[in-house]
């Protein structure tokens, strides 16, 4: 998994925002209790961060390392990322049945890879690769694949993963608090004598990952821009995955040396956040993590970047629309000017669309523009993304508009009231960024990586508050001068360097179900009793009804003064296809009282945000802000619900962004594959077909959309609130603030019917530009009771969900057919509706038929491993705690269960099913829901690289074009 710096992530999010894709703004905050972090160091130098949070349902744990791709040797890039993968393979005591015999083969394999890296002659390389494959097959006889994943699964873990960035590697997951000691024992052990076994299969998996990113033009423009901006530093001259020639020629010797240099205790941190006792943890941490060795960390002397000489221009063709990026050199992330740069960036563009650059887009002077601070440890930059209007605007003119706004700030043309509003919004966002254990763990990780004290991190809002107009002016003049990079991407498609499959025979471990002594010690270890944490209406939320019969859900916010309220109408976009257009319009427009610019500024003045969304079954008006401004915020939301302003300009901007999104979809194989899968499952009820065509969208007028909004009040409504105001008071505020229906309408829950296929077939779309094939399988299911749904959930975990599943092991780990592979049985929308099984593989186009053959075989002949059942039973029960939503989301789950037909927490029924779970129950589910059913294959890929004669063995091929399944 790749981790980009904050700037890289924002750059990708920009594209999502630009192209009309919805992003989620975190509404999070913490009180002093949940912000308390016990920070200390073990004798071996390991840094420890302990954050006890009694309000969370599970623990988030991470081990972070101050390393990453910038430390890769220039001649063997990609090592840090390879290591991330290999640290899931076990140790000399984990993942092996006989390490003393296995290591003889592993040592020989290591020498052969070193020899391969130095060999250029193709024939000699084939000989070496053949020897590597032969020895890998022998070494594989002693390996226990995925034993680490299965152990973490046994704990009831969720979100097991890792990432590599330019300046960090991190390994993490969530787990139940009663498994703390076992988790610490496992995570410390994985860094004691790790063994790089099964490397041959992981090599091809990294090939798959590289090809996956090559199919994404966003990564291409980001990496190409970085190479021009960071001309000397690894930030631009090396990629996280590494260069293609280095990926093909890895050195296990250099990988081991890299590990020995950087994976030492005094260069690592253990980070924990959740409901645990700090003193208990300290004893276990000392016992397990105290074993890690320390060492001498190599000094890293980053190359310096020269100043740009005037405007340095680079032009390429990488994107489906024209895009400009202007980059100024600024300061490293720990510099004192970083805060002023953050505020300056927010003045230019922000979530409320009130920034100087946002207004350019709102006023339709250009299509879109946004400011990003790409803050890093050694070198940083401020980057301005600019998208000119599709027609009749040059890139130069759009760039000039942005540069003029920067110049006006340099001249001191800053409204003090707007600056205060920006700072208030930033301080709220800072609170939100520390609310959940997951986000706090990430914040602690960054503090460790960048050498910042946690107390200093907590002072971020105070430092923002002190920023003045003069600070902004001085900062803008200091860094936004006449020397900068101008990067232009005209419409075009980047050249893709495909990494072909190595052609190795897959490793087949002789003892795939064996257990190492270490694993057995974890499985047999006594832990505190599992305590089901069922959802309780009195403890977790309160439900009341307005006099009209409208349900109002109340969730107490135990950690902050940030409220959220959502009014959602139970109306589906499949009933009213224009609802997504309405949502996009309402997010842009203002009210009769306040035009859009003034309306959004008023929201920002009180640090409030509105998010209007159209989902499969609901149309929602969402609002978040500070409790002290609740009344004002409710008034502003109601004014939008009751009196939106019919603005042709706001509508035209909304529809323009939708048009860009549609263009974007045409370039993305993964999106086209999802659309084709929806068509196969739902036919003409696919969300990509029911939506209006662009011609129809452009003909819409605001009055038509407002009429659709008024019709929402004919549908059932529900209200969700999380905050500190007590239930009776919030009920009173809702009644006085909103003009809601006097009587709750009775309308059935809308459900799309799934299509049943009597015989297998293949739906195929030819995508000539794709390196990877996107493959889905679909099998229609049945109406299932609670017991069957519980068994289905267990079957999913056994068969196709998670790193320990059959699909992941067989397709990725053993055969390297894909970077991503999964299978999941989805329940019907309600207890009266049919479910279905859906599976996915993303693979190189030349491996398409082979990957389909493997998945098809697994679906028919699922490998049954009875020895996994005790671990599965424990995992299912333990995960009932780790999968529990936080206080802001739990009322939505309660409402959804009610709408689906449950009269109580279904987990209560699930527990009994898990207690009685055996291999026969899984076989019965497979027999009734998968085996013997027609399997429909959905395939998007390059026809020139796919063996169609072999493909047709799986059913008749129905070739389609995009207009058949996408508006």
Short mmCIF file of C-alpha atoms in Angstrom, two decimals, residues 406-810:
data_model
loop_
_atom_site.label_atom_id
_atom_site.label_comp_id
_atom_site.label_asym_id
_atom_site.label_seq_id
_atom_site.Cartn_x
_atom_site.Cartn_y
_atom_site.Cartn_z
CA UNK A 406 -1.95 35.71 -5.03
CA UNK A 407 -0.66 39.19 -5.87
CA UNK A 408 -3.66 40.83 -4.19
CA UNK A 409 -2.86 38.97 -0.97
CA UNK A 410 0.77 40.06 -1.25
CA UNK A 411 -0.51 43.65 -1.42
CA UNK A 412 -2.42 43.14 1.83
CA UNK A 413 -5.91 43.06 0.34
CA UNK A 414 -7.25 40.76 3.04
CA UNK A 415 -10.60 41.11 4.79
CA UNK A 416 -9.97 40.74 8.54
CA UNK A 417 -13.40 39.25 9.18
CA UNK A 418 -12.82 36.59 6.54
CA UNK A 419 -9.44 35.82 8.05
CA UNK A 420 -11.09 35.29 11.43
CA UNK A 421 -13.69 33.02 9.85
CA UNK A 422 -10.98 31.00 8.13
CA UNK A 423 -9.07 30.57 11.37
CA UNK A 424 -12.21 29.48 13.22
CA UNK A 425 -12.92 26.85 10.56
CA UNK A 426 -9.33 25.63 10.72
CA UNK A 427 -9.51 25.30 14.49
CA UNK A 428 -12.70 23.27 14.20
CA UNK A 429 -11.06 21.03 11.63
CA UNK A 430 -8.12 20.58 13.98
CA UNK A 431 -10.50 19.36 16.65
CA UNK A 432 -12.14 17.04 14.16
CA UNK A 433 -8.81 15.60 13.11
CA UNK A 434 -8.23 14.28 16.62
CA UNK A 435 -11.60 12.78 17.47
CA UNK A 436 -11.29 9.10 16.55
CA UNK A 437 -8.59 6.69 17.72
CA UNK A 438 -7.63 6.06 14.09
CA UNK A 439 -7.04 9.74 13.36
CA UNK A 440 -5.17 10.27 16.63
CA UNK A 441 -2.88 7.34 15.84
CA UNK A 442 -2.07 8.94 12.50
CA UNK A 443 -1.39 12.26 14.22
CA UNK A 444 0.91 10.60 16.76
CA UNK A 445 2.66 8.79 13.91
CA UNK A 446 3.34 12.11 12.17
CA UNK A 447 4.59 13.63 15.42
CA UNK A 448 7.07 10.78 15.75
CA UNK A 449 8.20 10.77 12.12
CA UNK A 450 8.78 14.53 12.05
CA UNK A 451 10.26 14.77 15.54
CA UNK A 452 7.47 16.91 16.99
CA UNK A 453 6.39 16.80 20.63
CA UNK A 454 2.75 15.77 21.10
CA UNK A 455 2.15 18.85 23.22
CA UNK A 456 3.29 20.97 20.30
CA UNK A 457 0.82 19.17 18.03
CA UNK A 458 -1.98 20.07 20.46
CA UNK A 459 -1.06 23.75 20.20
CA UNK A 460 -1.83 23.89 16.49
CA UNK A 461 -5.12 25.79 16.97
CA UNK A 462 -3.49 28.29 19.31
CA UNK A 463 -0.83 29.00 16.72
CA UNK A 464 -3.45 29.40 13.99
CA UNK A 465 -5.36 31.86 16.16
CA UNK A 466 -2.29 34.10 16.47
CA UNK A 467 -1.81 34.51 12.72
CA UNK A 468 -2.44 38.12 11.67
CA UNK A 469 -2.96 39.91 8.36
CA UNK A 470 0.64 41.09 8.44
CA UNK A 471 1.84 37.51 8.96
CA UNK A 472 -0.07 36.43 5.87
CA UNK A 473 1.25 39.31 3.76
CA UNK A 474 4.84 38.73 4.85
CA UNK A 475 4.58 34.99 4.19
CA UNK A 476 3.03 35.46 0.75
CA UNK A 477 5.74 37.93 -0.26
CA UNK A 478 8.48 35.68 1.14
CA UNK A 479 7.53 32.56 -0.80
CA UNK A 480 5.25 33.53 -3.71
CA UNK A 481 7.67 35.46 -5.85
CA UNK A 482 8.49 35.40 -9.55
CA UNK A 483 10.45 32.12 -9.38
CA UNK A 484 8.22 29.09 -9.76
CA UNK A 485 7.45 25.97 -11.76
CA UNK A 486 4.61 26.11 -14.27
CA UNK A 487 3.52 22.60 -15.22
CA UNK A 488 0.91 22.20 -17.93
CA UNK A 489 -0.84 19.01 -18.88
CA UNK A 490 -2.79 19.22 -22.10
CA UNK A 491 -5.34 16.60 -23.07
CA UNK A 492 -3.64 13.30 -23.76
CA UNK A 493 -2.72 9.92 -22.43
CA UNK A 494 0.60 9.04 -20.81
CA UNK A 495 2.71 6.20 -22.11
CA UNK A 496 2.42 3.15 -19.88
CA UNK A 497 5.35 0.81 -19.29
CA UNK A 498 3.72 -2.51 -18.54
CA UNK A 499 5.52 -5.00 -16.30
CA UNK A 500 4.91 -8.45 -17.77
CA UNK A 501 4.38 -11.48 -15.57
CA UNK A 502 7.63 -13.29 -14.69
CA UNK A 503 6.14 -16.65 -15.67
CA UNK A 504 7.11 -18.55 -12.52
CA UNK A 505 5.40 -21.73 -11.42
CA UNK A 506 3.31 -20.91 -8.34
CA UNK A 507 4.61 -21.97 -4.94
CA UNK A 508 2.49 -24.65 -3.32
CA UNK A 509 3.28 -24.97 0.40
CA UNK A 510 3.15 -28.56 1.57
CA UNK A 511 1.77 -27.61 4.98
CA UNK A 512 -0.64 -24.72 4.38
CA UNK A 513 -2.74 -25.57 7.45
CA UNK A 514 0.09 -26.33 9.86
CA UNK A 515 0.75 -24.06 12.83
CA UNK A 516 4.07 -22.88 14.14
CA UNK A 517 4.79 -23.14 17.83
CA UNK A 518 4.57 -19.37 18.12
CA UNK A 519 1.13 -19.31 16.52
CA UNK A 520 -0.07 -22.13 18.72
CA UNK A 521 1.04 -20.21 21.83
CA UNK A 522 -1.11 -17.23 20.77
CA UNK A 523 -4.15 -19.34 19.93
CA UNK A 524 -3.97 -21.21 23.23
CA UNK A 525 -3.25 -18.12 25.35
CA UNK A 526 -5.90 -17.23 27.91
CA UNK A 527 -7.44 -13.82 27.44
CA UNK A 528 -10.09 -11.88 29.36
CA UNK A 529 -13.55 -13.15 28.54
CA UNK A 530 -15.24 -11.85 25.43
CA UNK A 531 -18.08 -9.48 26.32
CA UNK A 532 -20.63 -8.81 23.60
CA UNK A 533 -21.14 -5.09 23.16
CA UNK A 534 -24.66 -4.98 21.78
CA UNK A 535 -26.20 -1.73 20.69
CA UNK A 536 -28.41 -0.36 23.45
CA UNK A 537 -31.07 2.27 22.78
CA UNK A 538 -30.62 3.86 26.19
CA UNK A 539 -26.84 3.65 26.40
CA UNK A 540 -25.76 4.33 22.83
CA UNK A 541 -28.54 6.52 21.53
CA UNK A 542 -32.01 7.70 22.31
CA UNK A 543 -34.96 7.51 19.96
CA UNK A 544 -37.96 9.80 20.23
CA UNK A 545 -40.68 10.93 17.85
CA UNK A 546 -41.91 14.37 16.95
CA UNK A 547 -45.66 14.92 17.12
CA UNK A 548 -45.74 14.32 13.36
CA UNK A 549 -44.31 10.84 13.89
CA UNK A 550 -40.86 11.74 12.53
CA UNK A 551 -38.17 9.75 14.42
CA UNK A 552 -35.32 11.75 15.93
CA UNK A 553 -32.18 9.92 17.00
CA UNK A 554 -29.99 11.47 19.65
CA UNK A 555 -26.37 10.45 20.32
CA UNK A 556 -24.45 12.11 23.12
CA UNK A 557 -21.12 13.55 22.09
CA UNK A 558 -18.78 12.69 24.97
CA UNK A 559 -15.66 14.35 23.62
CA UNK A 560 -16.21 17.79 22.10
CA UNK A 561 -18.43 20.72 21.19
CA UNK A 562 -18.85 19.83 17.54
CA UNK A 563 -22.38 18.82 16.59
CA UNK A 564 -23.71 16.99 13.56
CA UNK A 565 -27.31 16.92 12.45
CA UNK A 566 -28.73 15.17 9.41
CA UNK A 567 -32.26 15.33 8.08
CA UNK A 568 -32.69 12.51 5.61
CA UNK A 569 -35.67 11.67 3.47
CA UNK A 570 -36.23 8.06 2.52
CA UNK A 571 -36.37 8.61 -1.21
CA UNK A 572 -34.16 6.81 -3.68
CA UNK A 573 -32.36 8.28 -6.65
CA UNK A 574 -33.82 5.35 -8.57
CA UNK A 575 -37.26 6.81 -7.93
CA UNK A 576 -36.15 10.35 -8.78
CA UNK A 577 -33.06 10.18 -11.02
CA UNK A 578 -32.46 13.95 -10.86
CA UNK A 579 -31.78 13.85 -7.10
CA UNK A 580 -27.96 13.68 -7.48
CA UNK A 581 -28.16 16.75 -9.73
CA UNK A 582 -30.25 18.49 -7.07
CA UNK A 583 -27.69 17.61 -4.39
CA UNK A 584 -24.84 19.01 -6.50
CA UNK A 585 -26.84 22.18 -7.12
CA UNK A 586 -27.80 22.71 -3.45
CA UNK A 587 -24.17 22.33 -2.40
CA UNK A 588 -23.34 25.23 -4.73
CA UNK A 589 -26.26 27.60 -4.38
CA UNK A 590 -27.46 30.06 -1.77
CA UNK A 591 -30.88 31.11 -0.54
CA UNK A 592 -33.43 33.78 -1.40
CA UNK A 593 -32.08 35.76 1.55
CA UNK A 594 -28.38 35.15 0.90
CA UNK A 595 -26.85 34.53 -2.58
CA UNK A 596 -24.44 31.63 -2.78
CA UNK A 597 -21.22 33.50 -1.99
CA UNK A 598 -22.74 35.32 0.97
CA UNK A 599 -24.51 32.16 2.16
CA UNK A 600 -21.35 30.07 2.27
CA UNK A 601 -19.44 32.91 3.90
CA UNK A 602 -22.03 33.05 6.66
CA UNK A 603 -21.54 29.33 7.20
CA UNK A 604 -17.81 29.77 7.43
CA UNK A 605 -18.15 32.70 9.83
CA UNK A 606 -19.49 30.18 12.38
CA UNK A 607 -17.26 27.28 11.24
CA UNK A 608 -20.28 25.37 9.94
CA UNK A 609 -20.43 23.10 6.91
CA UNK A 610 -23.39 21.83 4.92
CA UNK A 611 -23.28 18.62 2.92
CA UNK A 612 -26.22 17.64 0.73
CA UNK A 613 -26.13 14.10 -0.65
CA UNK A 614 -28.23 11.71 -2.69
CA UNK A 615 -27.68 8.07 -1.83
CA UNK A 616 -29.28 4.83 -2.94
CA UNK A 617 -32.15 5.08 -0.43
CA UNK A 618 -31.90 8.56 1.09
CA UNK A 619 -31.63 12.23 0.25
CA UNK A 620 -29.81 13.93 3.13
CA UNK A 621 -29.28 17.47 4.40
CA UNK A 622 -26.21 17.33 6.63
CA UNK A 623 -24.89 20.08 8.89
CA UNK A 624 -21.94 20.27 11.28
CA UNK A 625 -20.58 23.08 13.42
CA UNK A 626 -19.86 24.31 16.92
CA UNK A 627 -22.53 23.93 19.61
CA UNK A 628 -22.40 27.62 20.51
CA UNK A 629 -23.54 28.47 16.98
CA UNK A 630 -26.18 25.73 16.73
CA UNK A 631 -29.19 28.06 16.43
CA UNK A 632 -27.60 30.14 13.66
CA UNK A 633 -26.48 27.03 11.80
CA UNK A 634 -29.96 25.47 12.00
CA UNK A 635 -31.46 28.69 10.64
CA UNK A 636 -29.08 28.64 7.69
CA UNK A 637 -29.82 25.00 6.91
CA UNK A 638 -33.58 25.55 7.10
CA UNK A 639 -33.32 28.55 4.78
CA UNK A 640 -31.63 26.34 2.20
CA UNK A 641 -34.23 23.60 2.63
CA UNK A 642 -37.17 25.99 2.35
CA UNK A 643 -35.97 28.84 0.16
CA UNK A 644 -33.08 27.89 -2.14
CA UNK A 645 -32.23 30.57 -4.65
CA UNK A 646 -33.02 29.73 -8.28
CA UNK A 647 -29.64 30.65 -9.72
CA UNK A 648 -28.82 29.73 -13.31
CA UNK A 649 -25.17 30.54 -12.70
CA UNK A 650 -24.91 28.14 -9.72
CA UNK A 651 -26.67 25.45 -11.73
CA UNK A 652 -24.39 25.92 -14.70
CA UNK A 653 -21.31 25.52 -12.50
CA UNK A 654 -22.77 22.36 -10.95
CA UNK A 655 -23.58 20.84 -14.30
CA UNK A 656 -20.14 21.75 -15.66
CA UNK A 657 -18.49 19.80 -12.86
CA UNK A 658 -20.81 16.85 -13.53
CA UNK A 659 -19.74 17.00 -17.17
CA UNK A 660 -16.08 16.84 -16.13
CA UNK A 661 -16.88 13.85 -13.93
CA UNK A 662 -18.45 12.04 -16.87
CA UNK A 663 -15.28 12.69 -18.91
CA UNK A 664 -13.21 11.38 -16.04
CA UNK A 665 -15.22 8.15 -15.90
CA UNK A 666 -14.50 7.47 -19.56
CA UNK A 667 -10.77 7.26 -18.78
CA UNK A 668 -11.02 4.93 -15.78
CA UNK A 669 -11.18 1.19 -16.35
CA UNK A 670 -12.12 0.53 -12.75
CA UNK A 671 -15.12 2.89 -12.93
CA UNK A 672 -16.26 1.38 -16.22
CA UNK A 673 -16.00 -2.09 -14.69
CA UNK A 674 -18.12 -1.05 -11.70
CA UNK A 675 -20.70 0.42 -14.07
CA UNK A 676 -20.79 -2.74 -16.18
CA UNK A 677 -21.17 -4.85 -13.03
CA UNK A 678 -24.12 -2.72 -11.93
CA UNK A 679 -25.70 -3.23 -15.33
CA UNK A 680 -25.29 -6.99 -15.07
CA UNK A 681 -26.77 -7.07 -11.55
CA UNK A 682 -29.57 -4.51 -11.92
CA UNK A 683 -30.13 -4.05 -15.64
CA UNK A 684 -31.81 -0.74 -16.48
CA UNK A 685 -31.90 0.10 -12.75
CA UNK A 686 -28.14 0.60 -12.73
CA UNK A 687 -27.19 3.95 -11.19
CA UNK A 688 -25.12 4.65 -14.31
CA UNK A 689 -28.17 4.22 -16.57
CA UNK A 690 -30.98 5.85 -14.61
CA UNK A 691 -29.06 9.10 -14.27
CA UNK A 692 -29.92 11.81 -16.80
CA UNK A 693 -27.78 12.22 -19.89
CA UNK A 694 -25.63 15.33 -20.07
CA UNK A 695 -27.91 16.80 -22.75
CA UNK A 696 -30.85 16.55 -20.37
CA UNK A 697 -28.82 17.90 -17.46
CA UNK A 698 -27.79 20.98 -19.43
CA UNK A 699 -31.46 21.66 -20.21
CA UNK A 700 -32.50 21.62 -16.54
CA UNK A 701 -33.48 24.89 -14.94
CA UNK A 702 -33.26 25.79 -11.23
CA UNK A 703 -37.05 25.95 -10.87
CA UNK A 704 -37.36 22.30 -11.95
CA UNK A 705 -34.82 21.21 -9.35
CA UNK A 706 -36.46 23.27 -6.61
CA UNK A 707 -39.79 21.63 -7.44
CA UNK A 708 -38.10 18.24 -6.98
CA UNK A 709 -36.76 19.42 -3.63
CA UNK A 710 -40.26 20.42 -2.52
CA UNK A 711 -41.47 16.90 -3.35
CA UNK A 712 -39.04 15.44 -0.79
CA UNK A 713 -41.50 16.32 1.97
CA UNK A 714 -43.86 13.68 0.60
CA UNK A 715 -41.45 10.97 1.74
CA UNK A 716 -40.67 9.54 5.20
CA UNK A 717 -38.11 11.56 7.12
CA UNK A 718 -35.74 10.88 10.00
CA UNK A 719 -33.39 13.10 11.98
CA UNK A 720 -30.00 12.21 13.47
CA UNK A 721 -28.18 14.44 15.95
CA UNK A 722 -24.88 13.96 17.77
CA UNK A 723 -23.82 16.64 20.18
CA UNK A 724 -24.07 17.94 23.73
CA UNK A 725 -27.52 19.55 23.71
CA UNK A 726 -29.91 17.29 25.63
CA UNK A 727 -32.60 15.34 23.71
CA UNK A 728 -35.59 17.48 24.75
CA UNK A 729 -33.80 20.69 23.89
CA UNK A 730 -32.62 19.47 20.50
CA UNK A 731 -36.14 18.24 19.77
CA UNK A 732 -37.46 21.70 20.61
CA UNK A 733 -34.85 23.36 18.39
CA UNK A 734 -35.69 21.08 15.49
CA UNK A 735 -39.41 21.79 15.80
CA UNK A 736 -38.87 25.55 15.96
CA UNK A 737 -36.19 25.67 13.24
CA UNK A 738 -37.54 23.43 10.49
CA UNK A 739 -40.75 23.29 8.53
CA UNK A 740 -41.11 19.51 8.37
CA UNK A 741 -44.12 17.42 7.30
CA UNK A 742 -47.02 17.58 9.76
CA UNK A 743 -47.66 13.89 9.25
CA UNK A 744 -45.01 11.24 8.59
CA UNK A 745 -45.86 9.82 5.14
CA UNK A 746 -46.00 6.06 4.73
CA UNK A 747 -43.95 4.92 1.77
CA UNK A 748 -42.31 1.51 1.29
CA UNK A 749 -38.53 1.15 1.40
CA UNK A 750 -37.36 1.25 -2.23
CA UNK A 751 -35.36 -1.80 -3.28
CA UNK A 752 -33.84 -2.60 -6.65
CA UNK A 753 -34.54 -6.11 -7.88
CA UNK A 754 -31.44 -8.10 -8.79
CA UNK A 755 -31.36 -10.13 -12.00
CA UNK A 756 -31.23 -13.92 -11.93
CA UNK A 757 -29.25 -15.68 -14.68
CA UNK A 758 -30.02 -19.26 -15.66
CA UNK A 759 -26.71 -19.93 -17.40
CA UNK A 760 -23.15 -18.59 -17.29
CA UNK A 761 -22.03 -15.81 -19.62
CA UNK A 762 -19.38 -13.12 -19.94
CA UNK A 763 -20.03 -9.41 -20.44
CA UNK A 764 -16.94 -7.85 -22.02
CA UNK A 765 -15.87 -4.25 -22.70
CA UNK A 766 -12.76 -3.70 -24.79
CA UNK A 767 -10.55 -1.01 -23.20
CA UNK A 768 -7.55 -0.57 -25.48
CA UNK A 769 -5.61 1.63 -23.04
CA UNK A 770 -5.86 -0.65 -19.99
CA UNK A 771 -2.82 -2.45 -18.62
CA UNK A 772 -4.94 -4.35 -16.13
CA UNK A 773 -8.10 -6.36 -16.57
CA UNK A 774 -10.93 -5.55 -14.18
CA UNK A 775 -12.88 -8.74 -13.47
CA UNK A 776 -16.06 -9.24 -11.46
CA UNK A 777 -18.08 -12.39 -10.82
CA UNK A 778 -21.79 -12.26 -10.02
CA UNK A 779 -24.06 -14.99 -8.62
CA UNK A 780 -27.64 -14.16 -7.68
CA UNK A 781 -28.69 -15.30 -4.21
CA UNK A 782 -31.83 -15.76 -2.14
CA UNK A 783 -33.94 -14.25 0.63
CA UNK A 784 -32.16 -15.10 3.89
CA UNK A 785 -33.22 -15.19 7.52
CA UNK A 786 -31.03 -13.91 10.37
CA UNK A 787 -29.37 -17.27 10.95
CA UNK A 788 -28.42 -17.64 7.28
CA UNK A 789 -27.14 -14.05 7.20
CA UNK A 790 -24.85 -14.79 10.15
CA UNK A 791 -23.52 -17.88 8.40
CA UNK A 792 -23.04 -15.80 5.27
CA UNK A 793 -20.95 -13.31 7.21
CA UNK A 794 -18.78 -16.14 8.54
CA UNK A 795 -18.52 -17.62 5.04
CA UNK A 796 -17.34 -14.24 3.73
CA UNK A 797 -14.53 -14.08 6.27
CA UNK A 798 -13.53 -17.66 5.57
CA UNK A 799 -13.78 -17.49 1.79
CA UNK A 800 -13.26 -14.01 0.42
CA UNK A 801 -12.85 -11.12 2.90
CA UNK A 802 -9.51 -10.26 4.51
CA UNK A 803 -5.91 -11.36 4.14
CA UNK A 804 -6.60 -14.73 5.77
CA UNK A 805 -9.38 -15.66 3.34
CA UNK A 806 -9.20 -18.46 0.80
CA UNK A 807 -9.46 -16.05 -2.13
CA UNK A 808 -6.64 -13.79 -0.90
CA UNK A 809 -4.34 -16.74 -0.17
CA UNK A 810 -5.01 -18.67 -3.36
#
